Every structure is written in structure tokens, then in C-alpha cells.
Short mmCIF file of C-alpha atoms in Angstrom, two decimals:
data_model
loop_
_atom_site.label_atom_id
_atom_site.label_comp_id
_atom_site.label_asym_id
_atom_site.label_seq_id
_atom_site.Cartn_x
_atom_site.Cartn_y
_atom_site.Cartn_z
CA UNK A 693 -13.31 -21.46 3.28
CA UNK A 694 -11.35 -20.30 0.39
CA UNK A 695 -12.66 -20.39 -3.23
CA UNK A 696 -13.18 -23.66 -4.87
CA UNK A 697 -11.60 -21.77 -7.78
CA UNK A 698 -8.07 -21.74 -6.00
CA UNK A 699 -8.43 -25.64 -4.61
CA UNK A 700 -10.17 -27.47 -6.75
CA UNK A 701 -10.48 -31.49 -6.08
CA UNK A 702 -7.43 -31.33 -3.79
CA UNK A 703 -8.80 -28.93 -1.60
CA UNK A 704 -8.18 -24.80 -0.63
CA UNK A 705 -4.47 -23.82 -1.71
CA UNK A 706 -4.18 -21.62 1.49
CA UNK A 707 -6.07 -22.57 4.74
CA UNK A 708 -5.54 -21.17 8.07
CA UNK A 709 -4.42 -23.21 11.02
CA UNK A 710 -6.70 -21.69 13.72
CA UNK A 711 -9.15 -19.13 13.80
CA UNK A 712 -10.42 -19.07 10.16
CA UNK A 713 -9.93 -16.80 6.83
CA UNK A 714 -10.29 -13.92 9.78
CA UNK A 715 -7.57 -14.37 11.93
CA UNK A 716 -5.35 -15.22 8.71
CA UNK A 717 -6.58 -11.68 7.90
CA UNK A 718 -5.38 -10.14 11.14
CA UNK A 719 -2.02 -11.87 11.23
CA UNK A 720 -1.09 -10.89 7.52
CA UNK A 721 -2.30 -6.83 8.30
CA UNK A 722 -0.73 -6.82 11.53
CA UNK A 723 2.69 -7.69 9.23
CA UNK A 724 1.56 -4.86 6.93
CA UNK A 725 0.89 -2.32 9.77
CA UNK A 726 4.50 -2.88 11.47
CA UNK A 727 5.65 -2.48 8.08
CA UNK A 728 4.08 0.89 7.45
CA UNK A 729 4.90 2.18 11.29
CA UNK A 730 8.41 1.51 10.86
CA UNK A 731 8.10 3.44 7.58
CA UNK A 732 6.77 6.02 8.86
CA UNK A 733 9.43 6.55 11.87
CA UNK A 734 12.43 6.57 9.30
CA UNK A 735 11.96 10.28 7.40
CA UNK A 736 11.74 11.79 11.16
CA UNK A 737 15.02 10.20 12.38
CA UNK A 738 16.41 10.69 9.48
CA UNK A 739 17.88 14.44 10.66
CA UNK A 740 19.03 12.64 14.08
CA UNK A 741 21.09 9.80 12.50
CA UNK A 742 22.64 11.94 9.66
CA UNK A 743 23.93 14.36 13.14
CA UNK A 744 25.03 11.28 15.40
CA UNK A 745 26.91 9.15 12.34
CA UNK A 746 28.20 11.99 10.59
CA UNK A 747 27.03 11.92 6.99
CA UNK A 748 25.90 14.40 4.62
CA UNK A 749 22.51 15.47 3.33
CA UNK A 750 23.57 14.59 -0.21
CA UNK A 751 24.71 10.81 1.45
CA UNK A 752 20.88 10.55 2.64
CA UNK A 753 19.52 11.53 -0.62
CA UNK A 754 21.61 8.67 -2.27
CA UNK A 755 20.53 6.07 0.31
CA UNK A 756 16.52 7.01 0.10
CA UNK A 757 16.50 6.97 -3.74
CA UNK A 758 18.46 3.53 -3.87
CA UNK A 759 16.61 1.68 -1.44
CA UNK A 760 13.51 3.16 -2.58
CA UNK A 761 13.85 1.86 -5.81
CA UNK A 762 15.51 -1.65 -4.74
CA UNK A 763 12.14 -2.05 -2.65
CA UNK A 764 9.94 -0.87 -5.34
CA UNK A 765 11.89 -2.53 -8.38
CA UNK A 766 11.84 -6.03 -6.22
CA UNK A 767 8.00 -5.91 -5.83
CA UNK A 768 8.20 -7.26 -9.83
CA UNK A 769 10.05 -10.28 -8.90
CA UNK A 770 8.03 -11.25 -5.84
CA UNK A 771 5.72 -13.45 -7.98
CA UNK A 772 8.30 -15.32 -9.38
CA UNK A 773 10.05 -16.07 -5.86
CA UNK A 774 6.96 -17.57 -4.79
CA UNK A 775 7.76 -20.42 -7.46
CA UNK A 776 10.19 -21.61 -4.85
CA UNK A 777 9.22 -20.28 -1.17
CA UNK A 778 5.36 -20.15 0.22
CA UNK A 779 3.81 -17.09 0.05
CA UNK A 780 3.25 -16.97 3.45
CA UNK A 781 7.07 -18.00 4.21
CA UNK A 782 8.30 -14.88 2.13
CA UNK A 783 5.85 -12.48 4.37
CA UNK A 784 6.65 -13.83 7.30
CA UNK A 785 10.38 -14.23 7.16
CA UNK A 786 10.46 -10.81 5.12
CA UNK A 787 9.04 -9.74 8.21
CA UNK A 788 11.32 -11.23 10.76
CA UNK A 789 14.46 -10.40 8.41
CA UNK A 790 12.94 -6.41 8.11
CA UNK A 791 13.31 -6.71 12.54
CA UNK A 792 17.11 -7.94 11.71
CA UNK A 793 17.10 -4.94 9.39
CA UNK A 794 16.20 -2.88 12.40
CA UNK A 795 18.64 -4.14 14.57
CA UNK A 796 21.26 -3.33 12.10
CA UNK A 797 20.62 0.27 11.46
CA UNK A 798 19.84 1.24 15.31
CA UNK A 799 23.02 -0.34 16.64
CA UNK A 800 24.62 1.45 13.19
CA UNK A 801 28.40 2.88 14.00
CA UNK A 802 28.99 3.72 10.20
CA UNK A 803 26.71 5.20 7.61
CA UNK A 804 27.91 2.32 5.58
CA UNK A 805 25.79 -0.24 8.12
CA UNK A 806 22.93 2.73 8.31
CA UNK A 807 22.69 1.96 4.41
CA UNK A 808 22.89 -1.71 4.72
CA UNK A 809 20.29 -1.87 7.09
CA UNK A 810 17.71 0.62 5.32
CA UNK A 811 18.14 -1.51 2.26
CA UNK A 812 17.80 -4.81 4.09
CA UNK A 813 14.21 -3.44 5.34
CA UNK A 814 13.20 -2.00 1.56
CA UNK A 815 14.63 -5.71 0.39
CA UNK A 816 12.97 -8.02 3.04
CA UNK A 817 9.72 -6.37 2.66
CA UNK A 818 8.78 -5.60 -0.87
CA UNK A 819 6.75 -9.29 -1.49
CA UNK A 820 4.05 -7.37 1.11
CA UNK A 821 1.95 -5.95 -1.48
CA UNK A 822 1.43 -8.31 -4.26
CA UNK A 823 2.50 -11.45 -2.20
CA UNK A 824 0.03 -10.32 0.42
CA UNK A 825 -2.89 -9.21 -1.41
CA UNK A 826 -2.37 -12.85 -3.92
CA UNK A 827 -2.38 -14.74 -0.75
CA UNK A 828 -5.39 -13.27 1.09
CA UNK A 829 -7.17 -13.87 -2.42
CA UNK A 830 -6.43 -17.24 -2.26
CA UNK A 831 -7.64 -17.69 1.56
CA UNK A 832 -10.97 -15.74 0.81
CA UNK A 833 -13.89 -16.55 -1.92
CA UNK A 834 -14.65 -14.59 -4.46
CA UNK A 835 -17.44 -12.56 -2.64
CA UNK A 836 -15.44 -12.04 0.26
CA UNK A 837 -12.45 -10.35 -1.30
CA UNK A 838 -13.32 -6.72 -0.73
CA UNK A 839 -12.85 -7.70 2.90
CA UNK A 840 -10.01 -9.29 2.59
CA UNK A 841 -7.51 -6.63 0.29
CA UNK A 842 -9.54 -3.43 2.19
CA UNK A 843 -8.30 -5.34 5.66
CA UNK A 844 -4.87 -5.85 4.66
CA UNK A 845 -4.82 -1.91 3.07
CA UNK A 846 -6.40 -0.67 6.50
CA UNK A 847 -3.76 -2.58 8.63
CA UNK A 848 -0.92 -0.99 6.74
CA UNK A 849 -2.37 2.48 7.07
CA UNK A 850 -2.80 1.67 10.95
CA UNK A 851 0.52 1.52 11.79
CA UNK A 852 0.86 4.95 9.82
CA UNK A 853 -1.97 6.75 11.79
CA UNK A 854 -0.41 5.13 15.07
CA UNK A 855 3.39 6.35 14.55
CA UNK A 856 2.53 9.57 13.21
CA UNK A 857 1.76 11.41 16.86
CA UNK A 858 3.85 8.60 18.66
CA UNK A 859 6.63 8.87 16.53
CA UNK A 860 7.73 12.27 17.95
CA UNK A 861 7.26 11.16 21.31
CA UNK A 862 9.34 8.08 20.92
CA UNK A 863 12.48 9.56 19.79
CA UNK A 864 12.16 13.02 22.20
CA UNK A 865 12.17 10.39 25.34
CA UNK A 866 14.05 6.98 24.09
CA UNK A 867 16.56 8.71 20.93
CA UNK A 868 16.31 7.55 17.60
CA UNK A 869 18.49 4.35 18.21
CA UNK A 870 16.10 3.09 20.86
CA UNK A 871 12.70 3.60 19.33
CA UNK A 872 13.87 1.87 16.24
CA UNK A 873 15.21 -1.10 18.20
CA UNK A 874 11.42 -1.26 19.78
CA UNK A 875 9.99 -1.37 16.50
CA UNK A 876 12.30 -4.52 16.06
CA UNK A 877 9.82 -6.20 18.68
CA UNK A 878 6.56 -6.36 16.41
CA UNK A 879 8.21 -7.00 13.55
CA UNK A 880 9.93 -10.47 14.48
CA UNK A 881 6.38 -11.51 16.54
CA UNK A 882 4.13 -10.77 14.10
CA UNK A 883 6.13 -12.46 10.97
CA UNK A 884 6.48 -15.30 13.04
CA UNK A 885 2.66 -15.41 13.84
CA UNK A 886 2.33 -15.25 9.52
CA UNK A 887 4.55 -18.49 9.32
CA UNK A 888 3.47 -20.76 12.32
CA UNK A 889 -0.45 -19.64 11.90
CA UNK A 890 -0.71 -20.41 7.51
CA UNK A 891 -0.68 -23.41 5.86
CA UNK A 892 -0.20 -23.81 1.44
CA UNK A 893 -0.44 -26.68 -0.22
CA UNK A 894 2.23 -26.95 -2.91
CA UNK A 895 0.91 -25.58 -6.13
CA UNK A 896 1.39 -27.31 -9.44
CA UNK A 897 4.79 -27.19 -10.75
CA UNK A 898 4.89 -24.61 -13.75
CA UNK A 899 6.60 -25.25 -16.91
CA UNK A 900 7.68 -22.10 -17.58
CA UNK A 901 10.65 -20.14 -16.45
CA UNK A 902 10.54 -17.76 -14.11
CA UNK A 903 11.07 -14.80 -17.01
CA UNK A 904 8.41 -16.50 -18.82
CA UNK A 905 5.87 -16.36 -15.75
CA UNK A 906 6.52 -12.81 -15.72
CA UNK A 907 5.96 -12.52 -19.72
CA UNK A 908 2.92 -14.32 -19.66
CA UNK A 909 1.52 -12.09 -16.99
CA UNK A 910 2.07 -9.31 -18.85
CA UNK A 911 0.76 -11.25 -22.03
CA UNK A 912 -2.53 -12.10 -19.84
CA UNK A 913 -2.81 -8.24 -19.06
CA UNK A 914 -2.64 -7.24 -22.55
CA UNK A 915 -5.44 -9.59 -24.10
CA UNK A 916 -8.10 -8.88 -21.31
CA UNK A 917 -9.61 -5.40 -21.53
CA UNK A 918 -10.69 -5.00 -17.37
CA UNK A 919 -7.21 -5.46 -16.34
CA UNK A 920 -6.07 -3.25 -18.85
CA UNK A 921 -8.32 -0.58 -18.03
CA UNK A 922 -7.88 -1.40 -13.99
CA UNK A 923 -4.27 -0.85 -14.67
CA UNK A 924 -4.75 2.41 -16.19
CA UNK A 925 -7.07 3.75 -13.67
CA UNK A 926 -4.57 3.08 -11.20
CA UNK A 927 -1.69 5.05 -13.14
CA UNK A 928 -3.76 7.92 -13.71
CA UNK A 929 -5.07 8.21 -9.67
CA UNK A 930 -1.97 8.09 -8.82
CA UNK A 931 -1.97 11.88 -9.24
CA UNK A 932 -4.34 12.13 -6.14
CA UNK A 933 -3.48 8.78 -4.34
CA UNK A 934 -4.45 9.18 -0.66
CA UNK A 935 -0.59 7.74 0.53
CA UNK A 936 1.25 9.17 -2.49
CA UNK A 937 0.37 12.71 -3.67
CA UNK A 938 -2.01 13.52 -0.85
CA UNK A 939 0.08 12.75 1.69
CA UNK A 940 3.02 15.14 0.12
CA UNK A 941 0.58 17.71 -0.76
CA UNK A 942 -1.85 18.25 2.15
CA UNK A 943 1.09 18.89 5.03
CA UNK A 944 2.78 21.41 2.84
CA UNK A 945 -0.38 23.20 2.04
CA UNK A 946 -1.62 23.28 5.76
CA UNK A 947 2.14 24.75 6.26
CA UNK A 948 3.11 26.89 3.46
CA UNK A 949 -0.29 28.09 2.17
CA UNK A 950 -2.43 28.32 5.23
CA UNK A 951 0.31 29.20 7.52
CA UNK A 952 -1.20 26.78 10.58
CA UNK A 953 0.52 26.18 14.03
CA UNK A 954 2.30 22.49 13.88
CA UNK A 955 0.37 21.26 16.38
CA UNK A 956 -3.32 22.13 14.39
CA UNK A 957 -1.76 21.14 11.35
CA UNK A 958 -0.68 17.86 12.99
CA UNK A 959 -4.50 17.71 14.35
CA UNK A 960 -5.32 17.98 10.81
CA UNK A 961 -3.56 16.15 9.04
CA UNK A 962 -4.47 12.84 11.82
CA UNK A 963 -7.92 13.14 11.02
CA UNK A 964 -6.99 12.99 7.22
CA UNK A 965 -4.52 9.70 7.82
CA UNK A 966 -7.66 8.17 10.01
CA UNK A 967 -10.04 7.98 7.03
CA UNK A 968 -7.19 5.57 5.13
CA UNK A 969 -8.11 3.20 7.90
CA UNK A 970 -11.90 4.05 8.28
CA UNK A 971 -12.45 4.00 4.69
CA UNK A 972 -11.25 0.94 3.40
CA UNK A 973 -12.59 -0.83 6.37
CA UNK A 974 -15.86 0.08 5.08
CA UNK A 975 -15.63 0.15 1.53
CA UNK A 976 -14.24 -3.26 2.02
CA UNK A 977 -17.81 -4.99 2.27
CA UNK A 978 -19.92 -2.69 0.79
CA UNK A 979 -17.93 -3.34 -2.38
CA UNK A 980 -18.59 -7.09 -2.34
CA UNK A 981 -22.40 -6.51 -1.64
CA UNK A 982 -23.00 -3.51 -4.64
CA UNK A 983 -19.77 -4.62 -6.72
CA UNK A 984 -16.45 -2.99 -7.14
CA UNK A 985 -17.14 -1.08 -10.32
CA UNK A 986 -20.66 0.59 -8.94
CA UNK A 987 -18.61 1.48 -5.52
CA UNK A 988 -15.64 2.75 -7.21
CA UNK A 989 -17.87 4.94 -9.58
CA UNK A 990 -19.17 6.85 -6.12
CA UNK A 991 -15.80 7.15 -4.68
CA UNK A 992 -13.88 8.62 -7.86
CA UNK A 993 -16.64 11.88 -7.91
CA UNK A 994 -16.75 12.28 -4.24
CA UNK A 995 -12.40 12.31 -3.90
CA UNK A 996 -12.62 14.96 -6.67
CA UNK A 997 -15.30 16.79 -4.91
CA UNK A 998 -13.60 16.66 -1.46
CA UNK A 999 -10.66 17.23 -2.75
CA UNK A 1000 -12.01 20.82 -4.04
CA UNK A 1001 -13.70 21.41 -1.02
CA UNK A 1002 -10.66 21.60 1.38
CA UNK A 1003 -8.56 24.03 -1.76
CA UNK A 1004 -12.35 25.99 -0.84
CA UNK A 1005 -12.56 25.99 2.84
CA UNK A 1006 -11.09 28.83 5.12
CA UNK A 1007 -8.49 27.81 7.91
CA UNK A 1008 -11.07 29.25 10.26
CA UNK A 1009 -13.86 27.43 12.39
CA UNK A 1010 -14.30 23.74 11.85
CA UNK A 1011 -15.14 22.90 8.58
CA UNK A 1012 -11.56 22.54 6.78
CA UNK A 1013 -11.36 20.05 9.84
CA UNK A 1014 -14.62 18.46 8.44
CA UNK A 1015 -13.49 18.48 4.96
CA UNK A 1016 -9.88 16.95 5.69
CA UNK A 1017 -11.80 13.90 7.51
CA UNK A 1018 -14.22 13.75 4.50
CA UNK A 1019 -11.69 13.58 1.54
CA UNK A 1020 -9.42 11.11 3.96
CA UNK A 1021 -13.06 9.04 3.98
CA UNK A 1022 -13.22 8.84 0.25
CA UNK A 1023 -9.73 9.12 -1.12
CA UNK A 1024 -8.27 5.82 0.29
CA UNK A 1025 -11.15 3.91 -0.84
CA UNK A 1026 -9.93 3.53 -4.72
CA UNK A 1027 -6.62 1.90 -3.97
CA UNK A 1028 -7.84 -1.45 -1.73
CA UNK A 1029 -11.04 -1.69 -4.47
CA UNK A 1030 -8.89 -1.17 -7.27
CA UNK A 1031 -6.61 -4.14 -5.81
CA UNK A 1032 -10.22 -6.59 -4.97
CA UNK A 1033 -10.95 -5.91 -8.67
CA UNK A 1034 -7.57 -7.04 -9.88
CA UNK A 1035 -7.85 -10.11 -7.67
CA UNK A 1036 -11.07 -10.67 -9.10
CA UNK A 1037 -9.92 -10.17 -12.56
CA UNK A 1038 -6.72 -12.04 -12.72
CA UNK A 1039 -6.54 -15.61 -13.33
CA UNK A 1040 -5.89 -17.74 -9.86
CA UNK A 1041 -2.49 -19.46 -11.32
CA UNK A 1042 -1.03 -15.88 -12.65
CA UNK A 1043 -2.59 -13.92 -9.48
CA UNK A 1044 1.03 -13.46 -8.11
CA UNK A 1045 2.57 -12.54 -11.29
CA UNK A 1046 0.02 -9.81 -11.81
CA UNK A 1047 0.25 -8.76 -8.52
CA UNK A 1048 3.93 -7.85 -8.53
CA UNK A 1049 3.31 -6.20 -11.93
CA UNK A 1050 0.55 -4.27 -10.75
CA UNK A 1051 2.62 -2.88 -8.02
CA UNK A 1052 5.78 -2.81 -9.54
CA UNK A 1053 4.26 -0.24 -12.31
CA UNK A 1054 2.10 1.74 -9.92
CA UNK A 1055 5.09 1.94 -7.59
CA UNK A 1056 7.38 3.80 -10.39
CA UNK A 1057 4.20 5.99 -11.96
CA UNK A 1058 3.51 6.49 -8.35
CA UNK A 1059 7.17 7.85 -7.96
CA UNK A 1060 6.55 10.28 -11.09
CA UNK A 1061 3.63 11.85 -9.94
CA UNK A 1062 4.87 13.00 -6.62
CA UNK A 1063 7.88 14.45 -8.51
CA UNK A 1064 5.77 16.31 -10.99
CA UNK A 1065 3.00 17.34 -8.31
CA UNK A 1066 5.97 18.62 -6.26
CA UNK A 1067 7.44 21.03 -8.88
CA UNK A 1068 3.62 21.83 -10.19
CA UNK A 1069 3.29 23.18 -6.56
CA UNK A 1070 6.16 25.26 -6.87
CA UNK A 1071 5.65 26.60 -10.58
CA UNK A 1072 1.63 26.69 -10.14
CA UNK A 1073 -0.02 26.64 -6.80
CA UNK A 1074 -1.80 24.78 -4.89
CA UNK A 1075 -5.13 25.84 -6.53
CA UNK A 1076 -3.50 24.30 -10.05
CA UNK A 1077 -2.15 21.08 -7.82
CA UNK A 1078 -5.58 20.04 -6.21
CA UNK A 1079 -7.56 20.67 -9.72
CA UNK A 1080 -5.04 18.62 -11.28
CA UNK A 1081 -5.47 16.03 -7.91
CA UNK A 1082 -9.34 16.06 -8.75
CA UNK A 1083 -9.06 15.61 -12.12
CA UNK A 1084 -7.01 12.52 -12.39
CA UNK A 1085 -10.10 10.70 -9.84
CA UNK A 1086 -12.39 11.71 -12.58
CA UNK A 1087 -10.16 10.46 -15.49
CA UNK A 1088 -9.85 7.09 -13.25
CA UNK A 1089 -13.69 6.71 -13.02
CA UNK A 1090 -13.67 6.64 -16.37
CA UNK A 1091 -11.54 3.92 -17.25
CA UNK A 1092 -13.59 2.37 -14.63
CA UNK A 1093 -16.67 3.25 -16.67
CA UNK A 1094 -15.19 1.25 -19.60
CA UNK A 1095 -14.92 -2.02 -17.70
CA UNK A 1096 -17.51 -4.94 -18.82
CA UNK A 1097 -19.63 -6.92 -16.40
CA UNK A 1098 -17.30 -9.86 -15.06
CA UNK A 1099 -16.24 -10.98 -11.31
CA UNK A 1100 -15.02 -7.56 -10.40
CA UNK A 1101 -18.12 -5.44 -11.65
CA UNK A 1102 -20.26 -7.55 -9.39
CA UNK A 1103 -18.19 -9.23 -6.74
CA UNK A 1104 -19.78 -12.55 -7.22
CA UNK A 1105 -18.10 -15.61 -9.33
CA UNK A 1106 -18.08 -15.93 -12.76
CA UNK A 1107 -20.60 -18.56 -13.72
#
């Protein structure tokens, strides 16, 4: 059952049709993962479609950087769409329109319908995120939230740690064309399985404008000091976020600083993506049995200390293997908590609105940090790049530190 916080007299605001809060949960993250695998696949045909359609490097550059930002500049709005379409509507059409999106970029003859359909895909799925995670809060209690957000976070990193060693394979034997129109498949069933399989019950009409929904989430930020201080623990790790800076840094270190074969540093850098699913799927529950702050406080030291450890261990034998699948363990925990806590946190009627900001702002200080980590590798090292990595984990814990006891510090309701 959801929270009688969200309901109230008139019942849960989101309610599955079949199958319970879980299978709600499996439809939304199987959305998320075809989202992520289809992500994933782009960057690597990138080089393939830029040779078959005839455009320049520069002409790629442009196309990332603007749909990129239309996708991560969008993610602000989403809570204010949702005034007007169902939550679950947006995901699951997003989803269906993102296999369009497909479609339109693997039957490309132009890089001008390339573009179109990239941006389409950044376009139709940038609710995800906060639409995603303020929907799932909404169809789990209180308690049961760490499940919920850690679920939805694990499903999106599944479809990364599936594409990632099929992705190669896909385009060697079917082309680039044909392994994107495949990906078309999942996306259209599974956002279909979000709308037919979710029910809402119409909210209650809002007074406010849509600009002054946004401005009073912002407002609500401001005055309470946990989502201030959640908010700034998630700017600051975003210098060692496990599918931000650690995923740029940790493949160019394998490749430029330990000099490893591609296939061992492919080996390598799967078990790494594998703890992004194992961890959150456990971190999930253990964080609404000991509380998000307490579990976040143990995973902030151990990313910094794991994070050293693979800068300290030799290429040879097994343990940099050991230490890869250790910091991928701990690393990808923060994010999903950090999210729980903010659902926790946030008022039910602004949940949305927060969302969107949440991810809007850690989408463009998430952008910054990769650019800054990236010339820091090139102007310092590596050494400098993972102390700087390990420090911002520590700096997070203690923002973390100066949250007071509430819903998130706990993971049980307010009384």
C-alpha cells in the first residue's frame, strides 16, 4: 500500500493495477534500464554513423552538447508537466516516443534526421529521474522507500552493465542501424507496460502557476536545512559520482596509466559497472532498516577509502580486480540513498517539483565536474584526480553529518 501521507481520506494517489507496489517497481526500472542501454550504445556508434552519413567530428560535438543539455535542462520542467499529464503517462509515453526516437535516427539518411532523432530521445526521456523517483515515492510508504529509489537506480544501471560487453557485439554482427532499431523493441513494450499496468488518482488542482510551483520548490528548499544540506552533498559527490566522474576516470586510467590490454581493462571495468547494480540493490533496504543518514555515513568513508585503494594497487595479480569490484560496491550507494532521503524530506504535494530541481542542478554540477576532473587529469595526474575523487565523499559525509533527526535520518514517518 502506499503511504497514507500521499492518499489521505480518498485513498493512495498511485496504486498498481496487478501485482502490487513490486511489480510497479519492476515495470518503472525496466523503463529506466532500456533507457540507460540505449544510452550506453550511442557514444560507440557514434564513429560508425559520423562514417556512413557523412558528417564531421566538430557536427557530433554540436549535437552531443545540445541534446545533452536539452535532456538535462528539461529534467527542471518535468514537475510542472505533471500538472497536466500523469506521472506515469509522461514515463511511459516518454518511453514509447524515445523507441520512435530510435526509429528515426537508425533509418537516418541525413545528419539533420540523426540530430532530430538524438534529441527526440534526450527530450522524451528526461521526466525519468525526478518523475520516476516522485512516483515510486508515492506508490511506496515511507519505510519502504530505500527499496523503491535503490530499485529504480539499479534498473537503470542494468541496462548499462548489460550493453556494455553486448554493445560491441551487436554492431560487429547486425551494423549500427540494426542494433539501434532492436533497442526500439524494449523501449515501446516496456513504456507501454508503465501506462496500461499504473493507475493515479487526479491530484488536487493547484493554485499556482506552473513558474510559481517551481518557485515555491525552490522556496521550500531554502527554509528547510536537510534538503539544503542533501542538496549540497549531492553537488559536492559529484566529483566522485560512480556514473559521472568514475565512469570517465577509471577507463582512462586502466588505459593511459596502467597501460592494460582492452579486453582486461574491459574485464575490469564490468566488475566496477556490476557493483552500481549490486550496491544499490542492497543498500536499498538496509537503509530503511538503520536509516539513510547512519548508512550514508558508512558509505561516504568506505568510497574514499576504495577509491585510494585502486590509485594503490599494482596492475598485477588479482587484487586491483578486487578493489575495482569493492569501490563499484560502495560508490553507487550515495546517489539512490541520497534520492530516498530527498523523498523522505520533501513535502508529498512539492515531491515532483523538488525532484526535477534536484536533478536539474545535479545534472549541470554533474556536467562541471567531469569537465574539470578531465583537464585535472591532464594538468595533474591521476594520483591528484582520485585524492580529489576521495575527498569530495568525505566533504559529502559531512553535510550529511549536519542533517537533524527527521524521516530521512531514520527511515520511519514523522510522528
Amino acid at each position: 500500500m502506499a503511504s497514507d501521507e500521499l492518499g489521505g481520506a480518498g485513498g493512495p494517489l498511485v496504486w498498481p493495477r496487478a501485482g502490487g507496489p513490486l511489480m510497479g517497481l519492476v515495470i518503472i526500472s525496466s523503463s529506466h534500464a532500456v533507457i540507460h542501454a540505449y544510452s550506453t550504445l550511442m557514444p560507440l556508434l557514434y564513429p560508425l554513423a559520423l562514417i556512413d552519413l557523412h558528417f564531421s567530428v566538430v557536427a557530433l560535438g554540436v549535437m552531443v552538447a545540445v541534446t545533452s543539455l536539452a535532456g538535462g535542462l528539461l529534467q527542471l520542467g518535468a514537475g510542472a508537466v505533471t500538472r497536466v499529464i500523469q506521472r506515469h503517462s509522461l514515463i511511459g509515453w516518454g518511453a514509447v516516443a524515445m523507441g520512435l526516437a530510435g526509429i528515426v535516427t537508425g533509418t537516418a539518411g541525413t545528419f539533420a534526421q540523426f540530430f532530430a532523432g538524438n534529441l527526440l530521445r534526450s527530450v522524451s526521456t528526461s521526466a525519468q529521474h525526478p518523475v520516476g523517483n516522485s512516483l515510486l515515492s508515492d506508490l511506496y510508504e515511507t519505510g519502504k522507500r530505500g527499496v523503491a529509489i535503490s530499485g529504480h537506480v539499479a534498473g537503470g544501471n542494468m541496462g548499462t552493465v548489460i550493453l556494455t560487453p553486448l554493445a560491441g557485439v551487436l554492431l560487429n554482427a547486425w551494423g549500427w542501424r540494426n542494433a539501434l532499431l532492436l533497442l526500439t523493441v524494449p523501449a515501446m513494450v516496456t513504456g507501454l507496460a508503465v501506462v496500461s499496468s499504473i493507475s493515479e488518482r487526479p491530484r488536487p488542482a493547484r493554485q499556482r502557476s506552473a513558474a510559481g510551483d517551481m518557485l515555491e520548490g525552490l522556496r521550500l528548499v531554502r527554509q528547510s536545512w536537510n534538503l539544503v544540506m542533501i542538496f549540497l552533498a549531492s553537488l559536492i559527490a559529484a566529483g566522485g559520482r560512480g556514473l559521472g566522474v568514475v565512469i570517465l576516470v577509471v577507463p582512462l586510467y586502466l588505459k593511459l596509466q596502467l597501460h592494460l590490454s582492452n579486453a582486461y581493462a574491459t574485464v575490469l571495468y564490468s566488475l566496477l559497472l556490476l557493483g552500481s547494480v549490486v550496491g544499490p540493490l542492497v543498500a536499498g533496504p538496509l537503509s530503511d532498516r538503520i536509516g539513510r543518514r547512519t548508512l550514508l555515513l558508512i558509505a561516504y568513508p568506505l568510497s574514499a577509502v576504495t577509491t585510494l585503494a585502486v590509485l594503490a594497487t599494482p596492475a598485477d595479480g588479482p587484487w586491483l580486480a578486487l578493489a575495482l569490484a569493492a569501490m563499484g560496491l560502495v560508490v553507487y550507494v550515495e546517489s539512490p540513498i541520497l534520492q530516498a532521503f530527498l523523498a523522505d524530506e520533501a513535502p508529498a504535494i512539492q515531491r515532483d517539483t523538488i525532484f526535477s530541481l534536484y536533478f536539474a542542478v545535479a545534472f549541470g554540477v554533474g556536467a562541471l565536474w567531469a569537465a574539470g576532473v578531465g583537464v585535472a587529469i591532464g594538468r595533474f595526474g591521476f594520483g591528484f584526480v582520485f585524492t580529489l575523487m576521495a575527498a569530495t565523499y568525505l566533504a559529502a559525509g559531512a553535510c550529511v553529518v549536519a542533517i537533524r533527526d527527521g524521516v530521512g535520518s531514520s527511515g520511519a514517518m514523522r510522528r
